[in-house]
Amino acid sequence: EDQVTQSPEALRLQEGESSSLNCSYTVSGLRGLFWYRQDPGKGPEFLFTLYSAGEEKEKERLKATLTKKESFLHITAPKPEDSATYLCALSTGNQFYFGTGTSLTVIP
Amino acid sequence: GAGVSQSPSNKVTEKGKDVELRCDPISGHTALYWYRQSLGQGLEFLIYFQGNSAPDKSGLPSDRFSAERTGGSVSTLTIQRTQQEDSAVYLCASSQTRTNIQYFGAGTRLSVL
């Protein structure tokens, strides 16, 4: 059965304390892995797409990586404005699967 | 360019009434999706449109829920005889194809009293 699992469910970091969020998956025929950021009361905002193992994408303090079984979203020296829920999603071509997200809180 | 637009942004209704939620996707996007998100929960897939047809309706929770899309553009999600458990944020997304990036609207917050 195709599955997407995100961990941890919630993460509290001090400002400047780097960490990683995990998205592990068991799907057949991965066509793309997507990371989104969702702020309270808003729709998810697209961050990155990764298509093949070994691929990396960066944007400001965020870096996404992909292996054959999981993806990491690395957050370097986070700031309070990085507080949000981060969602991982997968496309197999026929289906689109969302994880339940990691709620990140960055404390000043 | 305009993003995905949803209306209304908030809807308060009484139990038993029907509601219509509207989604205006990004121009040229053939794929359109509806999701439901309850407070503190993940995204629950409802229905997927390719053009005006809905090849995947597997997520609609009951026959009180229906959706249509006209002209390959605007979509309407209708909930008949609303129940309190229907209270949630309803999100719409569109993409160029089913495998591409989905872009989301801000959602409609539905409250059933």
CSV table of C-alpha atoms in Angstrom, one decimal:
chain,number,residue,atom,x,y,z
A,1,GLU,CA,0.0,0.0,0.0
A,2,ASP,CA,1.3,3.4,-1.0
A,3,GLN,CA,2.1,5.6,2.1
A,4,VAL,CA,3.7,8.8,3.1
A,5,THR,CA,4.8,9.4,6.7
A,6,GLN,CA,6.2,12.6,8.1
A,7,SER,CA,8.2,12.9,11.3
A,8,PRO,CA,8.3,14.4,13.8
A,9,GLU,CA,4.7,15.5,14.1
A,10,ALA,CA,5.8,18.6,16.0
A,11,LEU,CA,9.2,20.3,16.4
A,12,ARG,CA,10.3,23.2,18.6
A,13,LEU,CA,13.6,24.8,17.9
A,14,GLN,CA,15.5,27.7,19.4
A,15,GLU,CA,16.2,30.4,16.9
A,16,GLY,CA,19.5,29.4,15.1
A,17,GLU,CA,19.2,25.7,16.0
A,18,SER,CA,19.4,23.7,12.8
A,19,SER,CA,17.4,20.5,12.3
A,20,SER,CA,15.8,18.3,9.7
A,21,LEU,CA,12.2,17.2,8.9
A,22,ASN,CA,11.7,13.7,7.5
A,23,CYS,CA,9.3,12.4,4.8
A,24,SER,CA,9.5,8.6,4.3
A,25,TYR,CA,7.5,6.9,1.6
A,26,THR,CA,6.5,3.6,0.1
A,27,VAL,CA,5.1,4.1,-3.3
A,28,SER,CA,5.5,2.5,-6.7
A,29,GLY,CA,6.6,4.7,-9.5
A,30,LEU,CA,7.5,7.9,-7.8
A,31,ARG,CA,7.0,10.8,-10.3
A,32,GLY,CA,7.8,13.7,-8.0
A,33,LEU,CA,8.1,14.6,-4.4
A,34,PHE,CA,6.9,18.0,-3.3
A,35,TRP,CA,7.4,20.1,-0.1
A,36,TYR,CA,4.9,22.7,0.9
A,37,ARG,CA,4.7,25.3,3.7
A,38,GLN,CA,1.3,26.0,5.4
A,39,ASP,CA,0.7,29.0,7.6
A,40,PRO,CA,-2.3,29.0,9.9
A,41,GLY,CA,-5.5,30.0,8.0
A,42,LYS,CA,-3.8,29.8,4.6
A,43,GLY,CA,-3.5,27.2,1.9
A,44,PRO,CA,-0.3,25.3,1.4
A,45,GLU,CA,2.5,27.2,-0.4
A,46,PHE,CA,4.7,25.3,-2.8
A,47,LEU,CA,8.4,25.2,-1.8
A,48,PHE,CA,10.3,22.5,-3.8
A,49,THR,CA,9.9,19.6,-6.3
A,50,LEU,CA,12.4,16.7,-6.3
A,51,TYR,CA,12.3,14.1,-9.1
A,52,SER,CA,15.1,11.6,-8.6
A,53,ALA,CA,17.3,10.2,-5.8
A,54,GLY,CA,20.3,12.4,-5.1
A,55,GLU,CA,18.6,15.6,-6.1
A,56,GLU,CA,18.8,18.6,-3.9
A,57,LYS,CA,17.1,22.0,-3.9
A,58,GLU,CA,17.8,25.1,-1.8
A,59,LYS,CA,15.9,28.2,-0.9
A,60,GLU,CA,17.2,30.6,1.7
A,61,ARG,CA,17.5,28.6,5.0
A,62,LEU,CA,15.8,25.5,3.5
A,63,LYS,CA,17.3,22.6,1.7
A,64,ALA,CA,15.4,19.5,0.4
A,65,THR,CA,17.1,16.2,-0.4
A,66,LEU,CA,15.7,13.0,-1.8
A,67,THR,CA,16.7,9.3,-1.5
A,68,LYS,CA,14.9,6.2,-2.8
A,69,LYS,CA,12.9,5.9,0.4
A,70,GLU,CA,12.8,9.3,2.0
A,71,SER,CA,13.2,13.1,1.7
A,72,PHE,CA,14.6,15.5,4.2
A,73,LEU,CA,13.9,19.2,4.6
A,74,HIS,CA,16.9,20.7,6.4
A,75,ILE,CA,16.4,24.0,8.1
A,76,THR,CA,19.6,25.9,8.8
A,77,ALA,CA,19.7,28.6,11.5
A,78,PRO,CA,15.9,29.0,11.6
A,79,LYS,CA,14.2,32.2,12.4
A,80,PRO,CA,10.8,32.7,14.1
A,81,GLU,CA,9.2,33.4,10.7
A,82,ASP,CA,10.0,29.9,9.6
A,83,SER,CA,7.4,28.7,12.0
A,84,ALA,CA,4.7,26.8,10.0
A,85,THR,CA,3.5,23.4,9.1
A,86,TYR,CA,5.6,21.7,6.5
A,87,LEU,CA,3.8,19.2,4.2
A,88,CYS,CA,5.4,16.5,2.0
A,89,ALA,CA,3.5,15.2,-1.0
A,90,LEU,CA,4.1,12.6,-3.6
A,91,SER,CA,2.9,12.0,-7.2
A,92,THR,CA,2.9,8.6,-8.8
A,93,GLY,CA,1.2,9.8,-12.0
A,94,ASN,CA,-2.1,8.3,-11.0
A,95,GLN,CA,-2.3,9.5,-7.4
A,96,PHE,CA,-1.2,12.4,-5.3
A,97,TYR,CA,-0.5,11.6,-1.6
A,98,PHE,CA,0.0,14.2,1.2
A,99,GLY,CA,1.6,13.5,4.5
A,100,THR,CA,0.1,14.9,7.7
A,101,GLY,CA,2.8,17.5,8.1
A,102,THR,CA,5.4,18.6,10.7
A,103,SER,CA,4.4,21.6,12.8
A,104,LEU,CA,7.6,23.7,13.3
A,105,THR,CA,7.8,26.3,16.0
A,106,VAL,CA,11.0,28.5,16.2
A,107,ILE,CA,11.4,30.3,19.5
A,108,PRO,CA,13.2,33.6,19.6
B,1,GLY,CA,-0.6,36.3,-12.8
B,2,ALA,CA,-3.6,35.4,-10.6
B,3,GLY,CA,-3.4,32.4,-8.4
B,4,VAL,CA,-6.2,30.0,-7.3
B,5,SER,CA,-9.1,32.0,-6.1
B,6,GLN,CA,-11.8,30.6,-3.7
B,7,SER,CA,-15.0,32.1,-2.5
B,8,PRO,CA,-16.4,32.7,-0.1
B,9,SER,CA,-13.5,32.9,2.3
B,10,ASN,CA,-15.8,32.1,5.2
B,11,LYS,CA,-19.2,30.6,5.3
B,12,VAL,CA,-21.4,30.1,8.3
B,13,THR,CA,-24.6,28.0,7.8
B,14,GLU,CA,-27.2,26.2,9.7
B,15,LYS,CA,-27.4,22.5,10.0
B,16,GLY,CA,-29.5,21.1,7.1
B,17,LYS,CA,-28.9,23.9,4.7
B,18,ASP,CA,-27.1,23.5,1.3
B,19,VAL,CA,-23.8,25.3,0.6
B,20,GLU,CA,-21.8,26.0,-2.6
B,21,LEU,CA,-18.1,26.6,-2.6
B,22,ARG,CA,-16.4,28.1,-5.6
B,23,CYS,CA,-12.9,27.6,-7.0
B,24,ASP,CA,-11.4,29.6,-9.8
B,25,PRO,CA,-8.1,27.8,-10.9
B,26,ILE,CA,-5.0,29.2,-12.5
B,27,SER,CA,-5.7,29.9,-16.2
B,28,GLY,CA,-4.6,27.0,-18.3
B,29,HIS,CA,-4.5,24.4,-15.5
B,30,THR,CA,-6.4,21.3,-16.6
B,31,ALA,CA,-6.2,19.5,-13.3
B,32,LEU,CA,-8.3,20.7,-10.3
B,33,TYR,CA,-8.5,19.2,-6.8
B,34,TRP,CA,-10.7,19.6,-3.8
B,35,TYR,CA,-9.4,18.8,-0.3
B,36,ARG,CA,-10.8,19.1,3.2
B,37,GLN,CA,-8.8,20.1,6.2
B,38,SER,CA,-10.2,19.8,9.7
B,39,LEU,CA,-8.6,21.7,12.5
B,40,GLY,CA,-5.1,20.5,13.2
B,41,GLN,CA,-5.4,17.7,10.7
B,42,GLY,CA,-3.8,16.9,7.3
B,43,LEU,CA,-5.3,17.3,3.9
B,44,GLU,CA,-8.2,14.9,3.0
B,45,PHE,CA,-8.6,14.4,-0.7
B,46,LEU,CA,-12.1,14.8,-2.0
B,47,ILE,CA,-12.2,14.8,-5.8
B,48,TYR,CA,-10.0,15.4,-8.8
B,49,PHE,CA,-11.0,16.9,-12.2
B,50,GLN,CA,-9.2,16.6,-15.5
B,51,GLY,CA,-10.8,19.1,-17.7
B,52,ASN,CA,-14.6,18.9,-16.9
B,53,SER,CA,-14.6,15.2,-16.0
B,54,ALA,CA,-13.9,13.7,-12.6
B,55,PRO,CA,-12.0,10.5,-13.0
B,56,ASP,CA,-11.4,10.3,-9.2
B,57,LYS,CA,-14.3,10.9,-6.8
B,58,SER,CA,-13.1,8.4,-4.3
B,59,GLY,CA,-12.6,10.9,-1.5
B,60,LEU,CA,-16.2,12.3,-1.4
B,61,PRO,CA,-17.4,11.3,2.1
B,62,SER,CA,-21.0,10.8,1.3
B,63,ASP,CA,-23.6,11.4,-1.4
B,64,ARG,CA,-24.4,14.8,0.2
B,65,PHE,CA,-21.2,16.0,-1.5
B,66,SER,CA,-20.9,16.7,-5.2
B,67,ALA,CA,-18.8,18.8,-7.5
B,68,GLU,CA,-18.8,20.0,-11.0
B,69,ARG,CA,-16.5,21.9,-13.3
B,70,THR,CA,-17.5,23.8,-16.3
B,71,GLY,CA,-15.6,25.1,-19.3
B,72,GLY,CA,-12.5,23.5,-18.0
B,73,SER,CA,-12.2,26.3,-15.5
B,74,VAL,CA,-14.4,27.2,-12.5
B,75,SER,CA,-15.4,24.4,-10.1
B,76,THR,CA,-18.2,24.3,-7.5
B,77,LEU,CA,-18.3,22.0,-4.5
B,78,THR,CA,-21.8,21.5,-3.2
B,79,ILE,CA,-22.7,20.1,0.2
B,80,GLN,CA,-26.3,19.3,0.7
B,81,ARG,CA,-28.1,19.1,4.1
B,82,THR,CA,-24.9,20.2,5.9
B,83,GLN,CA,-24.0,18.5,9.2
B,84,GLN,CA,-21.8,19.8,12.0
B,85,GLU,CA,-19.1,17.3,11.1
B,86,ASP,CA,-18.8,19.1,7.7
B,87,SER,CA,-17.2,22.1,9.5
B,88,ALA,CA,-13.7,22.4,8.1
B,89,VAL,CA,-11.5,24.4,5.7
B,90,TYR,CA,-12.2,23.3,2.1
B,91,LEU,CA,-9.1,23.8,-0.1
B,92,CYS,CA,-8.9,23.9,-3.9
B,93,ALA,CA,-5.8,23.3,-5.9
B,94,SER,CA,-4.9,23.3,-9.6
B,95,SER,CA,-2.0,22.0,-11.6
B,96,GLN,CA,-1.0,21.8,-15.3
B,97,THR,CA,-1.3,18.0,-15.2
B,98,ARG,CA,-1.9,15.4,-12.5
B,99,THR,CA,1.8,14.9,-11.9
B,100,ASN,CA,2.7,18.5,-11.6
B,101,ILE,CA,3.0,21.0,-8.8
B,102,GLN,CA,-0.4,21.8,-7.2
B,103,TYR,CA,-1.1,25.4,-6.4
B,104,PHE,CA,-3.6,26.1,-3.6
B,105,GLY,CA,-6.1,28.7,-2.9
B,106,ALA,CA,-6.6,30.2,0.5
B,107,GLY,CA,-9.5,28.0,1.3
B,108,THR,CA,-13.1,28.4,2.4
B,109,ARG,CA,-13.7,28.0,6.1
B,110,LEU,CA,-17.1,26.4,6.6
B,111,SER,CA,-18.8,26.5,10.0
B,112,VAL,CA,-22.0,24.5,10.4
B,113,LEU,CA,-24.0,25.6,13.5
